[in-house]
Amino acid sequence: RKEVEQDPGPFNVPEGATVAFNCTYSNSASQSFFWYRQDCRKEPKLLMSVYSSGNEDGRFTAQLNRASQYISLLIRDSKLSDSATYLCVVSNPNTGNQFYFGTGTSLTVIP
Amino acid sequence: EPEVTQTPSHQVTQMGQEVILRCVPISNHLYFYWYRQILGQKVEFLVSFYNNEISEKSEIFDDQFSVERPDGSNFTLKIRSTKLEDSAMYFCASSEAGARTGNTIYFGEGSWLTVV
């Protein structure tokens, strides 16, 4: 079973739409959760960490559901510049010093 | 803003040759990583490095690969006897503390390796 699973999409949404991505993780002992953004042929860049109580950064809201072992990312008022692949990343202190990446969810915002 | 830097940005090499990819992690970071991403696929963990030794490695990181911190700033990935399937983007990353403590990692811009 994969450590982290995401719906690869693609998600094609019009400008201004709200879009949500989910990600599930297999190890209940996982402690840290992140969303990264990756543009085509570029490096992953940290979008936001995900905290237990949920957190918001402008148009982006991240939530964690430990009972169901998933995290989500909500993007409101989508912009053309939001088009990218969004990577779910999880780390587990019991399995060492690596971060586990999902395959990414592709988002295209259409004018 | 501090950043991880990598060289070369792109390298083409013949099958069977050795390649060294170089990275300068963020200066106050203690943990260093190499990840790779084959075109169109997920980001895969190769190795983590701490206190001048390998902390953890994946099954991908076999005897063909090695890492080194030759001086106080550089962190290198050596790939011996390259194969076609080694063609990928190789990302170096660093973090202030390890994944165990929940620190985030920061990536360099990557080195595209094309094996022909």
Coordinates of C-alpha atoms in Angstrom, one line a residue:
Chain A
R1 CA 0.0 0.0 0.0
K2 CA 1.3 3.4 -0.9
E3 CA 2.3 5.8 1.9
V4 CA 0.4 8.7 0.3
E5 CA -2.3 8.6 -2.3
Q6 CA -3.8 11.4 -4.3
D7 CA -6.3 11.6 -7.1
P8 CA -4.0 12.6 -10.1
G9 CA -6.8 14.5 -11.8
P10 CA -6.6 16.5 -14.0
F11 CA -8.9 19.1 -12.5
N12 CA -9.9 21.7 -15.0
V13 CA -11.8 24.5 -13.4
P14 CA -12.8 28.0 -14.6
E15 CA -11.3 31.1 -13.1
G16 CA -13.0 32.0 -9.8
A17 CA -14.1 28.5 -9.0
T18 CA -13.5 26.7 -5.8
V19 CA -11.6 23.4 -6.0
A20 CA -10.7 20.8 -3.4
F21 CA -8.1 18.1 -3.4
N22 CA -7.9 15.2 -1.0
C23 CA -4.9 13.0 0.0
T24 CA -4.9 9.9 2.1
Y25 CA -2.0 8.5 4.0
S26 CA -1.5 4.9 5.1
N27 CA 0.5 5.2 8.4
S28 CA -1.6 6.4 11.3
A29 CA 1.6 7.4 13.1
S30 CA 2.3 10.1 10.6
Q31 CA 3.0 13.4 12.3
S32 CA 3.6 16.1 9.8
F33 CA 1.7 17.1 6.7
F34 CA 2.3 19.5 3.9
W35 CA 1.1 20.7 0.6
Y36 CA 3.7 21.5 -2.0
R37 CA 3.1 23.1 -5.4
Q38 CA 5.1 22.0 -8.4
D39 CA 5.1 23.8 -11.8
C40 CA 6.0 21.9 -14.9
R41 CA 9.7 20.8 -14.8
K42 CA 10.3 22.9 -11.7
E43 CA 11.1 21.9 -8.1
P44 CA 8.4 21.4 -5.5
K45 CA 7.8 24.5 -3.4
L46 CA 6.2 24.5 0.0
L47 CA 2.6 25.9 -0.2
M48 CA 1.6 25.3 3.3
S49 CA 2.0 23.1 6.3
V50 CA -1.1 21.4 7.6
Y51 CA -1.9 21.7 11.3
S52 CA -4.3 19.6 13.3
S53 CA -6.8 22.4 13.8
G54 CA -6.7 23.3 10.1
N55 CA -5.2 26.4 8.7
E56 CA -5.8 29.1 6.2
D57 CA -3.5 31.2 4.1
G58 CA -5.3 33.6 1.9
R59 CA -7.4 31.7 -0.6
F60 CA -5.9 28.4 0.5
T61 CA -7.3 26.2 3.3
A62 CA -5.8 23.0 4.5
Q63 CA -7.4 20.5 6.8
L64 CA -6.3 17.3 8.5
N65 CA -8.6 14.5 9.5
R66 CA -6.6 12.0 11.6
A67 CA -9.4 9.6 12.2
S68 CA -9.9 9.1 8.4
Q69 CA -6.2 9.7 7.6
Y70 CA -6.7 12.3 5.0
I71 CA -5.7 15.8 4.4
S72 CA -7.4 18.3 2.1
L73 CA -6.6 21.5 0.3
L74 CA -9.2 24.0 -0.7
I75 CA -8.5 26.7 -3.2
R76 CA -11.0 29.5 -3.4
D77 CA -11.4 32.0 -6.2
S78 CA -9.0 30.1 -8.5
K79 CA -6.5 32.2 -10.5
L80 CA -4.9 31.2 -13.7
S81 CA -1.6 31.3 -11.8
D82 CA -2.9 28.5 -9.6
S83 CA -2.4 26.0 -12.5
A84 CA 0.2 23.5 -11.2
T85 CA 0.5 20.1 -9.7
Y86 CA -0.2 20.0 -6.0
L87 CA 1.8 17.4 -4.0
C88 CA 0.7 16.0 -0.7
V89 CA 3.7 15.3 1.6
V90 CA 3.7 13.3 4.8
S91 CA 6.4 12.5 7.3
N92 CA 6.5 9.8 9.9
P93 CA 8.9 10.1 12.8
N94 CA 8.9 6.4 13.3
T95 CA 10.1 5.5 9.8
G96 CA 13.0 7.8 9.6
N97 CA 14.2 10.9 7.9
Q98 CA 12.2 10.9 4.7
F99 CA 9.2 12.7 3.4
Y100 CA 6.7 10.7 1.5
F101 CA 5.2 12.3 -1.6
G102 CA 1.9 11.7 -3.3
T103 CA 1.9 11.5 -7.1
G104 CA 0.4 14.9 -7.2
T105 CA -2.9 16.4 -8.4
S106 CA -2.9 18.4 -11.6
L107 CA -4.9 21.6 -11.7
T108 CA -5.6 23.7 -14.7
V109 CA -7.5 27.0 -14.2
I110 CA -9.2 28.0 -17.5
P111 CA -9.9 31.6 -18.4
Chain B
E1 CA 15.8 34.3 0.9
P2 CA 18.2 31.4 1.4
E3 CA 17.9 28.7 -1.2
V4 CA 19.3 25.3 -2.2
T5 CA 21.4 25.6 -5.3
Q6 CA 22.3 22.8 -7.7
T7 CA 24.6 22.3 -10.6
P8 CA 24.5 21.5 -13.4
S9 CA 21.0 22.4 -14.3
H10 CA 21.1 19.9 -17.2
Q11 CA 23.6 17.2 -18.1
V12 CA 23.6 14.8 -21.0
T13 CA 25.8 11.7 -20.5
Q14 CA 26.4 8.5 -22.3
M15 CA 25.3 5.2 -20.9
G16 CA 28.0 3.7 -18.7
Q17 CA 29.5 7.0 -17.7
E18 CA 29.8 8.4 -14.2
V19 CA 27.9 11.6 -13.2
I20 CA 28.3 13.9 -10.2
L21 CA 25.5 16.2 -9.3
R22 CA 26.3 19.0 -6.9
C23 CA 24.3 20.8 -4.4
V24 CA 24.8 23.6 -1.9
P25 CA 22.2 23.2 0.9
I26 CA 20.9 26.1 2.9
S27 CA 23.7 27.1 5.2
N28 CA 22.1 26.5 8.7
H29 CA 20.4 23.3 7.6
L30 CA 21.7 20.0 9.0
Y31 CA 19.8 17.4 7.0
F32 CA 20.3 16.9 3.3
Y33 CA 18.4 14.8 0.8
W34 CA 18.4 13.6 -2.7
Y35 CA 15.1 12.9 -4.5
R36 CA 14.5 12.1 -8.1
Q37 CA 11.5 12.5 -10.4
I38 CA 11.3 10.6 -13.6
L39 CA 9.3 12.6 -16.2
G40 CA 5.6 12.4 -15.5
Q41 CA 6.1 10.4 -12.3
K42 CA 6.1 11.1 -8.6
V43 CA 9.0 12.5 -6.6
E44 CA 10.9 9.5 -5.1
F45 CA 13.2 9.5 -2.1
L46 CA 16.8 8.4 -2.7
V47 CA 18.8 9.2 0.4
S48 CA 19.0 11.4 3.5
F49 CA 22.3 12.5 5.1
Y50 CA 23.0 13.9 8.5
N51 CA 26.2 14.4 10.5
N52 CA 28.4 13.3 7.6
E53 CA 26.7 10.0 7.1
I54 CA 23.7 8.4 5.4
S55 CA 20.7 8.6 7.7
E56 CA 18.4 6.6 5.5
K57 CA 18.2 5.3 1.9
S58 CA 15.6 3.8 -0.3
E59 CA 15.8 0.7 -2.4
I60 CA 16.5 2.8 -5.4
F61 CA 19.8 4.0 -3.8
D62 CA 21.9 0.9 -4.5
D63 CA 25.6 0.5 -5.1
Q64 CA 25.4 2.6 -8.2
F65 CA 24.8 5.7 -6.1
S66 CA 26.9 7.4 -3.5
V67 CA 26.7 10.7 -1.6
E68 CA 29.4 12.8 -0.2
R69 CA 29.9 16.1 1.7
P70 CA 33.4 16.9 0.5
D71 CA 33.6 20.2 2.3
G72 CA 31.6 22.4 4.5
S73 CA 29.1 23.5 1.8
N74 CA 28.8 21.0 -1.0
F75 CA 26.7 17.9 -1.0
T76 CA 27.2 15.6 -4.0
L77 CA 25.4 12.7 -5.6
K78 CA 27.5 10.3 -7.7
I79 CA 25.9 7.9 -10.1
R80 CA 28.3 5.3 -11.5
S81 CA 27.8 3.5 -14.7
T82 CA 24.7 5.4 -15.7
K83 CA 21.8 3.6 -17.3
L84 CA 19.0 4.9 -19.6
E85 CA 16.5 4.5 -16.8
D86 CA 18.6 6.9 -14.6
S87 CA 17.3 9.8 -16.8
A88 CA 15.3 12.0 -14.5
M89 CA 15.3 15.2 -12.6
Y90 CA 17.4 15.0 -9.4
F91 CA 16.4 17.3 -6.6
C92 CA 18.6 18.1 -3.7
A93 CA 16.8 19.3 -0.6
S94 CA 17.7 20.4 2.9
S95 CA 16.0 20.9 6.2
E96 CA 16.9 22.5 9.4
A97 CA 16.0 19.4 11.4
G98 CA 14.9 16.0 10.2
A99 CA 11.6 14.7 9.1
R100 CA 11.1 13.2 12.5
T101 CA 10.7 16.6 14.0
G102 CA 8.3 17.8 11.4
N103 CA 10.5 20.3 9.7
T104 CA 9.8 21.2 6.1
I105 CA 12.3 20.6 3.4
Y106 CA 13.3 23.0 0.7
F107 CA 14.3 21.9 -2.7
G108 CA 16.8 23.1 -5.2
E109 CA 15.8 23.8 -8.8
G110 CA 16.9 20.3 -9.8
S111 CA 19.4 18.8 -12.2
W112 CA 18.1 17.2 -15.3
L113 CA 20.0 14.1 -16.2
T114 CA 19.6 12.6 -19.6
V115 CA 21.4 9.4 -20.3
V116 CA 21.8 8.5 -24.0

